[in-house]
CSV table of C-alpha atoms in Angstrom, one decimal:
chain,number,residue,atom,x,y,z
T,1099,UNK,CA,13.6,1.9,10.9
T,1100,UNK,CA,13.3,-1.0,13.3
T,1101,UNK,CA,16.7,-1.0,15.1
T,1102,UNK,CA,18.4,-3.9,16.8
T,1103,UNK,CA,22.1,-4.2,17.9
T,1104,UNK,CA,24.7,-6.0,15.7
T,1105,UNK,CA,27.7,-7.8,17.3
T,1106,UNK,CA,31.0,-6.2,16.7
T,1107,UNK,CA,33.9,-7.9,15.0
T,1108,UNK,CA,37.2,-7.1,16.7
T,1109,UNK,CA,39.5,-9.7,15.4
T,1110,UNK,CA,41.4,-7.3,13.1
T,1111,UNK,CA,41.9,-5.0,15.9
T,1112,UNK,CA,43.1,-7.7,18.2
T,1113,UNK,CA,45.6,-9.1,15.5
T,1114,UNK,CA,46.9,-5.5,15.1
T,1115,UNK,CA,47.6,-5.1,18.9
T,1116,UNK,CA,49.3,-8.6,18.9
T,1117,UNK,CA,51.8,-7.5,16.2
T,1118,UNK,CA,52.5,-4.2,17.9
T,1119,UNK,CA,53.4,-6.2,21.1
T,1120,UNK,CA,55.8,-8.2,19.1
T,1121,UNK,CA,57.6,-5.2,17.8
T,1122,UNK,CA,57.8,-3.7,21.3
T,1123,UNK,CA,59.6,-6.9,22.4
T,1124,UNK,CA,62.1,-6.4,19.5
T,1125,UNK,CA,62.8,-3.0,20.6
T,1126,UNK,CA,63.8,-4.2,24.1
T,1127,UNK,CA,66.0,-7.0,22.7
T,1128,UNK,CA,69.9,-7.2,22.3
T,1129,UNK,CA,71.3,-3.7,22.1
T,1130,UNK,CA,74.8,-5.0,20.8
T,1131,UNK,CA,73.6,-5.2,17.2
T,1132,UNK,CA,75.7,-3.3,14.6
T,1133,UNK,CA,74.3,0.3,14.0
T,1134,UNK,CA,73.5,-0.6,10.4
T,1135,UNK,CA,71.6,-3.6,11.6
T,1136,UNK,CA,69.9,-1.5,14.2
T,1137,UNK,CA,69.1,1.1,11.6
T,1138,UNK,CA,67.6,-1.5,9.1
T,1139,UNK,CA,65.6,-3.0,11.9
T,1140,UNK,CA,64.2,0.5,12.9
T,1141,UNK,CA,63.4,1.3,9.4
T,1142,UNK,CA,61.7,-2.0,8.9
T,1143,UNK,CA,60.1,-1.7,12.2
T,1144,UNK,CA,58.9,1.8,11.5
T,1145,UNK,CA,57.3,0.7,8.1
T,1146,UNK,CA,55.8,-2.4,9.7
T,1147,UNK,CA,54.6,-0.4,12.7
T,1148,UNK,CA,52.9,2.1,10.3
T,1149,UNK,CA,51.4,-0.7,8.4
T,1150,UNK,CA,50.1,-2.2,11.6
T,1151,UNK,CA,48.9,1.1,12.9
T,1152,UNK,CA,47.0,1.5,9.6
T,1153,UNK,CA,45.6,-2.0,10.0
T,1154,UNK,CA,44.6,-1.1,13.6
T,1155,UNK,CA,43.0,2.1,12.6
T,1156,UNK,CA,41.1,0.4,9.7
T,1157,UNK,CA,39.9,-2.3,12.2
T,1158,UNK,CA,38.9,0.4,14.6
T,1159,UNK,CA,37.1,2.3,11.7
T,1160,UNK,CA,35.4,-1.0,10.7
T,1161,UNK,CA,34.3,-1.7,14.1
T,1162,UNK,CA,32.7,1.8,14.5
T,1163,UNK,CA,30.9,1.3,11.1
T,1164,UNK,CA,29.7,-2.2,12.2
T,1165,UNK,CA,28.5,-0.5,15.6
T,1166,UNK,CA,26.4,1.8,13.5
T,1167,UNK,CA,24.9,-1.0,11.4
T,1168,UNK,CA,21.4,-1.8,12.1
T,1169,UNK,CA,19.2,-4.6,11.0
T,1170,UNK,CA,15.5,-4.1,10.3
T,1171,UNK,CA,12.6,-6.5,11.0
T,1172,UNK,CA,10.1,-6.3,8.2
T,1173,UNK,CA,7.0,-4.6,9.2
T,1174,UNK,CA,5.0,-7.6,8.3
T,1175,UNK,CA,6.8,-9.5,11.3
T,1176,UNK,CA,6.2,-6.9,13.9
T,1177,UNK,CA,3.1,-6.1,16.1
T,1178,UNK,CA,1.5,-2.9,17.1
T,1179,UNK,CA,1.6,-1.7,20.5
T,1180,UNK,CA,-0.2,1.4,21.9
T,1181,UNK,CA,2.1,4.2,22.9
T,1182,UNK,CA,-0.5,7.0,23.8
T,1183,UNK,CA,-3.8,8.5,23.1
T,1184,UNK,CA,-3.7,12.2,22.5
T,1185,UNK,CA,-6.8,14.1,23.4
T,1186,UNK,CA,-7.8,17.5,24.7
T,1187,UNK,CA,-6.5,19.3,21.6
T,1188,UNK,CA,-8.6,21.6,19.4
T,1189,UNK,CA,-8.8,19.2,16.6
T,1190,UNK,CA,-11.5,17.0,14.8
T,1191,UNK,CA,-9.1,15.2,12.4
T,1192,UNK,CA,-10.4,14.1,9.1
T,1193,UNK,CA,-6.8,13.0,8.2
T,1194,UNK,CA,-3.2,12.8,9.5
T,1195,UNK,CA,-0.1,12.8,7.3
T,1196,UNK,CA,3.5,12.5,8.2
T,1197,UNK,CA,6.2,14.5,6.4
T,1198,UNK,CA,8.7,11.6,6.7
T,1199,UNK,CA,10.8,13.8,9.1
T,1200,UNK,CA,9.0,13.5,12.3
T,1201,UNK,CA,6.2,16.1,11.9
T,1202,UNK,CA,2.6,15.2,11.4
T,1203,UNK,CA,-0.3,17.4,10.1
T,1204,UNK,CA,-3.8,16.8,11.1
T,1205,UNK,CA,-6.6,18.3,8.9
T,1206,UNK,CA,-9.6,19.3,10.9
T,1207,UNK,CA,-12.5,20.3,8.6
T,1208,UNK,CA,-15.1,22.9,9.2
T,1209,UNK,CA,-15.6,21.4,12.8
T,1210,UNK,CA,-12.4,23.0,14.1
T,1211,UNK,CA,-11.4,25.2,11.1
T,1212,UNK,CA,-7.6,24.7,11.4
T,1213,UNK,CA,-4.7,22.3,10.9
T,1214,UNK,CA,-2.5,21.2,13.7
T,1215,UNK,CA,1.1,20.1,13.6
T,1216,UNK,CA,2.4,17.4,16.0
T,1217,UNK,CA,5.9,16.1,16.8
T,1218,UNK,CA,6.5,12.4,16.4
T,1219,UNK,CA,9.3,12.2,19.1
T,1220,UNK,CA,7.7,14.2,21.9
T,1221,UNK,CA,4.0,13.5,20.9
T,1222,UNK,CA,3.4,17.1,21.6
T,1223,UNK,CA,1.3,19.6,19.7
T,1224,UNK,CA,3.6,22.1,17.9
T,1225,UNK,CA,1.1,24.6,16.8
T,1226,UNK,CA,-2.3,25.1,15.4
T,1227,UNK,CA,-3.0,27.2,12.2
T,1228,UNK,CA,-6.3,28.6,11.5
T,1229,UNK,CA,-7.9,27.9,8.0
T,1230,UNK,CA,-9.0,31.6,7.7
T,1231,UNK,CA,-7.2,33.7,5.1
T,1232,UNK,CA,-7.4,37.1,3.5
T,1233,UNK,CA,-7.6,36.3,-0.2
T,1234,UNK,CA,-6.4,39.9,-1.0
T,1235,UNK,CA,-3.0,38.9,0.3
T,1236,UNK,CA,-2.8,36.2,-2.4
T,1237,UNK,CA,-3.0,36.5,-6.1
T,1238,UNK,CA,-5.9,34.1,-6.7
T,1239,UNK,CA,-7.8,34.7,-10.0
T,1240,UNK,CA,-11.6,34.7,-9.6
T,1241,UNK,CA,-11.5,35.5,-6.0
T,1242,UNK,CA,-10.6,39.2,-6.2
T,1243,UNK,CA,-14.0,40.4,-4.8
T,1244,UNK,CA,-13.6,38.3,-1.5
T,1245,UNK,CA,-12.9,40.8,1.2
T,1246,UNK,CA,-11.8,40.0,4.7
T,1247,UNK,CA,-11.0,36.7,6.4
T,1248,UNK,CA,-12.6,33.6,4.8
T,1249,UNK,CA,-12.5,30.2,6.4
T,1250,UNK,CA,-11.8,27.0,4.6
T,1251,UNK,CA,-12.3,23.4,5.8
T,1252,UNK,CA,-9.0,21.3,5.6
T,1253,UNK,CA,-9.7,17.7,4.5
T,1254,UNK,CA,-6.6,16.0,3.2
T,1255,UNK,CA,-2.9,16.9,2.8
T,1256,UNK,CA,0.1,15.7,0.9
T,1257,UNK,CA,3.7,16.7,1.8
T,1258,UNK,CA,6.4,17.6,-0.7
T,1259,UNK,CA,9.3,15.1,-0.8
T,1260,UNK,CA,11.5,17.4,1.2
T,1261,UNK,CA,9.0,17.6,4.0
T,1262,UNK,CA,8.9,21.3,3.9
T,1263,UNK,CA,5.5,22.0,2.4
T,1264,UNK,CA,2.0,20.4,2.5
T,1265,UNK,CA,-0.8,21.0,0.0
T,1266,UNK,CA,-4.2,21.0,1.8
T,1267,UNK,CA,-7.6,20.6,0.3
T,1268,UNK,CA,-10.5,22.7,1.6
T,1269,UNK,CA,-13.9,21.1,1.5
T,1270,UNK,CA,-15.6,24.5,1.1
T,1271,UNK,CA,-15.3,28.3,1.7
T,1272,UNK,CA,-17.4,29.4,4.7
T,1273,UNK,CA,-20.0,31.9,3.9
T,1274,UNK,CA,-19.2,32.0,0.2
T,1275,UNK,CA,-22.0,30.7,-2.2
T,1276,UNK,CA,-24.3,27.8,-1.4
T,1277,UNK,CA,-23.3,25.4,1.4
T,1278,UNK,CA,-21.4,22.3,0.5
T,1279,UNK,CA,-22.4,18.7,1.6
T,1280,UNK,CA,-21.6,15.2,0.4
T,1281,UNK,CA,-24.7,14.9,-1.6
T,1282,UNK,CA,-23.8,18.0,-3.6
T,1283,UNK,CA,-27.3,19.2,-3.0
T,1284,UNK,CA,-26.7,22.7,-4.3
T,1285,UNK,CA,-24.9,21.7,-7.4
T,1286,UNK,CA,-23.2,24.6,-9.4
T,1287,UNK,CA,-24.3,27.1,-6.7
T,1288,UNK,CA,-21.6,25.7,-4.5
T,1289,UNK,CA,-18.5,27.9,-5.0
T,1290,UNK,CA,-15.4,26.3,-6.3
T,1291,UNK,CA,-12.9,25.8,-3.5
T,1292,UNK,CA,-9.1,26.0,-3.1
T,1293,UNK,CA,-6.0,24.2,-1.9
T,1294,UNK,CA,-3.8,26.0,0.5
T,1295,UNK,CA,0.1,25.2,0.6
T,1296,UNK,CA,1.5,25.1,4.2
T,1297,UNK,CA,5.0,26.1,4.8
T,1298,UNK,CA,6.7,24.2,7.7
T,1299,UNK,CA,9.4,27.0,8.1
T,1300,UNK,CA,6.9,29.8,8.2
T,1301,UNK,CA,4.2,27.8,10.0
T,1302,UNK,CA,1.7,29.6,7.8
T,1303,UNK,CA,-0.1,29.4,4.4
T,1304,UNK,CA,2.1,30.6,1.6
T,1305,UNK,CA,0.0,29.7,-1.6
T,1306,UNK,CA,-3.8,29.6,-2.5
T,1307,UNK,CA,-4.7,27.5,-5.6
T,1308,UNK,CA,-8.2,27.5,-7.1
T,1309,UNK,CA,-9.6,24.0,-7.9
T,1310,UNK,CA,-13.1,22.5,-8.3
T,1311,UNK,CA,-16.1,22.1,-6.0
T,1312,UNK,CA,-15.6,20.3,-2.7
T,1313,UNK,CA,-12.1,19.1,-3.3
T,1314,UNK,CA,-11.1,15.9,-1.3
T,1315,UNK,CA,-7.9,13.9,-1.9
T,1316,UNK,CA,-4.7,15.5,-3.0
T,1317,UNK,CA,-1.6,13.7,-4.5
T,1318,UNK,CA,1.8,14.8,-6.0
T,1319,UNK,CA,3.5,13.2,-8.9
T,1320,UNK,CA,6.8,11.6,-8.0
T,1321,UNK,CA,8.7,14.4,-9.8
T,1322,UNK,CA,6.7,16.9,-7.8
T,1323,UNK,CA,5.7,18.8,-10.9
T,1324,UNK,CA,1.9,18.0,-10.7
T,1325,UNK,CA,-0.6,18.3,-7.9
T,1326,UNK,CA,-3.8,16.2,-8.4
T,1327,UNK,CA,-6.9,17.1,-6.7
T,1328,UNK,CA,-10.2,15.1,-6.6
T,1329,UNK,CA,-13.2,17.4,-7.0
T,1330,UNK,CA,-16.1,15.6,-5.3
T,1331,UNK,CA,-18.9,17.7,-6.5
T,1332,UNK,CA,-17.6,18.4,-10.0
T,1333,UNK,CA,-16.9,14.7,-10.6
T,1334,UNK,CA,-13.5,15.7,-11.9
T,1335,UNK,CA,-9.8,15.7,-11.4
T,1336,UNK,CA,-7.8,18.9,-11.4
T,1337,UNK,CA,-4.2,18.7,-12.6
T,1338,UNK,CA,-2.1,21.6,-11.2
T,1339,UNK,CA,1.3,22.7,-12.3
T,1340,UNK,CA,3.2,23.2,-9.1
T,1341,UNK,CA,5.6,25.7,-10.5
T,1342,UNK,CA,3.0,28.1,-11.8
T,1343,UNK,CA,0.2,26.9,-9.4
T,1344,UNK,CA,-2.2,27.1,-12.3
T,1345,UNK,CA,-4.7,24.4,-13.2
T,1346,UNK,CA,-3.4,22.7,-16.5
T,1347,UNK,CA,-6.6,20.8,-17.0
T,1348,UNK,CA,-9.7,19.4,-15.3
T,1349,UNK,CA,-10.4,15.9,-16.3
T,1350,UNK,CA,-14.2,14.7,-16.1
T,1351,UNK,CA,-14.6,11.4,-14.4
T,1352,UNK,CA,-17.7,9.9,-12.8
T,1353,UNK,CA,-19.6,10.2,-9.6
T,1354,UNK,CA,-17.7,11.2,-6.5
T,1355,UNK,CA,-14.1,10.9,-7.3
T,1356,UNK,CA,-11.7,10.5,-4.3
T,1357,UNK,CA,-8.6,8.4,-3.9
T,1358,UNK,CA,-5.5,9.0,-6.2
T,1359,UNK,CA,-2.1,7.4,-6.8
T,1360,UNK,CA,0.4,8.4,-9.4
T,1361,UNK,CA,2.8,5.9,-10.9
T,1362,UNK,CA,6.6,6.4,-11.2
T,1363,UNK,CA,6.3,7.4,-14.9
T,1364,UNK,CA,4.7,10.7,-13.6
T,1365,UNK,CA,2.0,10.7,-16.2
T,1366,UNK,CA,-0.3,7.8,-15.3
T,1367,UNK,CA,-2.6,8.0,-12.3
T,1368,UNK,CA,-5.5,5.8,-10.9
T,1369,UNK,CA,-8.5,7.6,-9.4
T,1370,UNK,CA,-11.4,6.1,-7.7
T,1371,UNK,CA,-15.1,7.1,-8.4
T,1372,UNK,CA,-16.8,6.1,-5.2
T,1373,UNK,CA,-20.4,6.2,-6.0
T,1374,UNK,CA,-19.9,5.0,-9.7
T,1375,UNK,CA,-18.0,2.0,-8.1
T,1376,UNK,CA,-15.1,2.5,-10.6
T,1377,UNK,CA,-11.4,2.9,-10.7
T,1378,UNK,CA,-10.1,5.1,-13.5
T,1379,UNK,CA,-6.7,5.1,-15.3
T,1380,UNK,CA,-5.8,8.6,-16.3
T,1381,UNK,CA,-3.1,10.0,-18.6
T,1382,UNK,CA,-1.9,13.2,-17.0
T,1383,UNK,CA,-0.3,14.4,-20.2
T,1384,UNK,CA,-3.3,14.1,-22.5
T,1385,UNK,CA,-6.1,14.0,-20.1
T,1386,UNK,CA,-7.3,10.7,-21.8
T,1387,UNK,CA,-8.9,8.4,-19.3
T,1388,UNK,CA,-10.8,5.1,-19.1
T,1389,UNK,CA,-12.4,2.8,-16.6
T,1390,UNK,CA,-9.6,0.5,-15.6
T,1391,UNK,CA,-12.1,-1.9,-13.9
T,1392,UNK,CA,-15.5,-1.8,-12.0
T,1393,UNK,CA,-15.6,-2.9,-8.3
T,1394,UNK,CA,-19.4,-4.1,-8.2
T,1395,UNK,CA,-22.6,-2.5,-7.0
T,1396,UNK,CA,-22.5,-0.7,-3.6
T,1397,UNK,CA,-18.8,-1.4,-3.2
T,1398,UNK,CA,-17.6,2.3,-3.0
T,1399,UNK,CA,-13.9,2.1,-3.8
T,1400,UNK,CA,-12.4,4.8,-1.7
T,1401,UNK,CA,-8.7,5.0,-1.0
T,1402,UNK,CA,-5.5,4.0,-3.0
T,1403,UNK,CA,-2.0,3.6,-2.0
T,1404,UNK,CA,1.0,2.5,-4.0
T,1405,UNK,CA,3.7,0.1,-3.1
T,1406,UNK,CA,7.2,1.7,-2.7
T,1407,UNK,CA,8.5,-0.1,-5.8
T,1408,UNK,CA,5.6,1.3,-7.8
T,1409,UNK,CA,4.3,-2.2,-9.0
T,1410,UNK,CA,1.3,-2.7,-6.8
T,1411,UNK,CA,-1.8,-0.5,-6.1
T,1412,UNK,CA,-4.0,-1.2,-2.9
T,1413,UNK,CA,-7.7,-0.3,-2.8
T,1414,UNK,CA,-10.2,0.0,0.1
T,1415,UNK,CA,-13.8,-0.6,-0.7
T,1416,UNK,CA,-15.7,1.0,2.1
T,1417,UNK,CA,-19.2,-0.4,1.5
T,1418,UNK,CA,-18.0,-3.9,0.5
T,1419,UNK,CA,-15.7,-4.2,3.6
T,1420,UNK,CA,-12.9,-5.3,1.4
T,1421,UNK,CA,-9.1,-4.6,0.5
T,1422,UNK,CA,-7.9,-5.3,-2.9
T,1423,UNK,CA,-4.5,-5.3,-4.6
T,1424,UNK,CA,-4.0,-4.8,-8.3
T,1425,UNK,CA,-1.1,-4.6,-10.8
T,1426,UNK,CA,-0.1,-1.1,-11.4
T,1427,UNK,CA,0.9,-1.7,-15.0
T,1428,UNK,CA,-2.1,-3.6,-16.3
T,1429,UNK,CA,-4.8,-2.9,-13.7
T,1430,UNK,CA,-5.4,-6.6,-13.3
T,1431,UNK,CA,-6.8,-7.6,-9.9
T,1432,UNK,CA,-4.2,-9.6,-7.8
T,1433,UNK,CA,-5.9,-10.4,-4.5
T,1434,UNK,CA,-8.9,-9.6,-2.3
T,1435,UNK,CA,-9.6,-9.9,1.3
T,1436,UNK,CA,-12.2,-9.0,4.0
T,1437,UNK,CA,-11.5,-6.0,6.4
T,1438,UNK,CA,-13.3,-4.6,9.3
T,1439,UNK,CA,-16.5,-2.7,9.0
T,1440,UNK,CA,-16.2,0.3,6.6
T,1441,UNK,CA,-12.6,0.6,5.7
T,1442,UNK,CA,-11.6,4.0,4.8
T,1443,UNK,CA,-8.1,5.4,4.7
T,1444,UNK,CA,-5.0,3.1,4.6
T,1445,UNK,CA,-1.2,3.5,4.8
T,1446,UNK,CA,1.7,1.5,3.8
T,1447,UNK,CA,4.8,0.8,5.8
T,1448,UNK,CA,8.2,2.3,4.7
T,1449,UNK,CA,9.4,-1.0,3.6
T,1450,UNK,CA,6.2,-1.9,1.8
T,1451,UNK,CA,5.6,-5.2,3.6
T,1452,UNK,CA,2.5,-4.0,5.8
T,1453,UNK,CA,-0.7,-2.2,5.3
T,1454,UNK,CA,-2.7,-0.2,8.0
T,1455,UNK,CA,-6.4,0.2,7.4
T,1456,UNK,CA,-8.8,2.1,9.7
T,1457,UNK,CA,-12.3,0.5,10.0
T,1458,UNK,CA,-14.5,3.5,10.6
T,1459,UNK,CA,-17.7,1.6,11.7
T,1460,UNK,CA,-16.1,-0.7,14.4
T,1461,UNK,CA,-13.4,1.7,15.9
T,1462,UNK,CA,-10.5,-0.6,14.9
T,1463,UNK,CA,-7.4,-0.6,12.8
T,1464,UNK,CA,-6.2,-3.6,10.9
T,1465,UNK,CA,-2.7,-4.4,9.9
T,1466,UNK,CA,-2.3,-6.6,6.8
T,1467,UNK,CA,0.6,-8.4,5.1
T,1468,UNK,CA,0.9,-6.4,1.8
T,1469,UNK,CA,1.8,-9.5,-0.2
T,1470,UNK,CA,-0.7,-12.1,1.0
T,1471,UNK,CA,-3.3,-9.6,2.3
T,1472,UNK,CA,-3.6,-11.8,5.4
T,1473,UNK,CA,-4.6,-9.8,8.4
T,1474,UNK,CA,-1.8,-9.7,10.9
T,1475,UNK,CA,-3.4,-7.8,13.7
T,1476,UNK,CA,-6.4,-5.8,14.7
T,1477,UNK,CA,-6.2,-3.0,17.4
T,1478,UNK,CA,-8.9,-0.9,19.0
T,1479,UNK,CA,-9.1,2.9,18.5
T,1480,UNK,CA,-11.7,5.5,19.5
T,1481,UNK,CA,-14.9,6.1,17.5
T,1482,UNK,CA,-14.8,6.8,13.9
T,1483,UNK,CA,-11.1,6.2,12.9
T,1484,UNK,CA,-10.8,7.9,9.6
T,1485,UNK,CA,-7.2,8.8,9.0
T,1486,UNK,CA,-3.8,6.9,9.4
T,1487,UNK,CA,-0.2,7.6,8.7
T,1488,UNK,CA,3.1,5.9,9.2
T,1489,UNK,CA,6.0,7.9,10.6
T,1490,UNK,CA,9.3,6.4,9.5
T,1491,UNK,CA,11.6,8.4,12.0
T,1492,UNK,CA,9.8,6.7,14.9
T,1493,UNK,CA,8.3,3.6,13.4
T,1494,UNK,CA,4.9,4.7,14.8
T,1495,UNK,CA,1.5,4.5,13.3
T,1496,UNK,CA,-0.8,7.4,14.0
T,1497,UNK,CA,-4.7,7.0,13.7
T,1498,UNK,CA,-6.9,10.1,13.4
T,1499,UNK,CA,-10.3,9.6,15.1
T,1500,UNK,CA,-13.1,12.0,14.0
T,1501,UNK,CA,-14.1,12.4,17.7
T,1502,UNK,CA,-10.9,14.6,18.3
T,1503,UNK,CA,-8.4,12.1,19.4
T,1504,UNK,CA,-5.1,10.5,18.0
T,1505,UNK,CA,-4.0,7.0,18.8
T,1506,UNK,CA,-0.2,6.4,18.5
T,1507,UNK,CA,1.1,2.8,18.0
T,1508,UNK,CA,4.6,1.6,18.1
T,1509,UNK,CA,5.3,-0.9,15.4
T,1510,UNK,CA,8.7,-2.4,16.3
T,1511,UNK,CA,8.0,-5.2,18.6
T,1512,UNK,CA,8.6,-8.7,17.2
T,1513,UNK,CA,5.4,-10.7,16.9
T,1514,UNK,CA,4.8,-13.2,19.7
T,1515,UNK,CA,5.3,-16.9,18.8
T,1516,UNK,CA,2.9,-18.1,21.5
């Protein structure tokens, strides 16, 4: 939250003090009053004093509450300021995701074979976890013959609402089956991969879930009952029951599915098919799906985010260098605007008023007004910015650069009027 002091109101407390002073004067008055009169006065005074004490206590309590009150500048009225550049860590981040409680997970692909947890307050690396696991330690159907440590390749992650677990997709399994690539050159010879679940408390993997070939994006339904995974080389969407960790269905889509959002009804999802230049609307209960709209040749719709109120979806088109918004209920296009070169991942502010889009081919990040899609600001990053997340505990925006660095921006400063 963007915090600013609020002036305290103390009139009630001052009035209470004034009345107490008046009663003190009465106590010091004529002592020749009759006992009964004095007794009545004392009783009245006691009652009134108690009442005034209550008033004073209420005023004090009110003042304390007001002291704690905070006003918030909308994110579309603030500007980004660089806090730090984190480098020298064993990471090659494909993505970075905040758990909403001050912890951020980077997913470092097969170039580093790990995930790394950072702290938003200290900007320090908490720990690094290898992506190698022993499949025999997990009950993973179809992988019983895999012996010894096998490495994955962490791509994307989604945290559970309580911030305690993160589901992490693995691009491939090292040394198992044919090698994977973005062109899916080896087709069905590529071994289906898995999603790991990371436990914050254990700082380790605690689940392994089989999915399709070359899984990329992961998303959870709002009620946390379903995990969705876009399988790049199977042209499909896996729907996982999070309680049983079993795949309920695998829904066929079109060439190279990636971005996913799930609507508040918990059964409607939008999914991009990047190389088919289409956005699908999917029923997660029945598996029925249809093209919600086409985005045009050579546009490559890549990433989706949903507004906090669930009414608007935002879409980056990496080849068209555009940002779109569309109506979540109808799929109707609302607005379009130009971005930097090759927009990839984006994030939305906690209050839903600003979007942050990384421009992969020009080493920048753009901030947009979420309603008008007007660009508010563009800041420099290192080469190949590919991931971005908003940490609500610190109001910072973190950018993951594929070269192994992280840019951290504060987003609380009021925009300059000059």
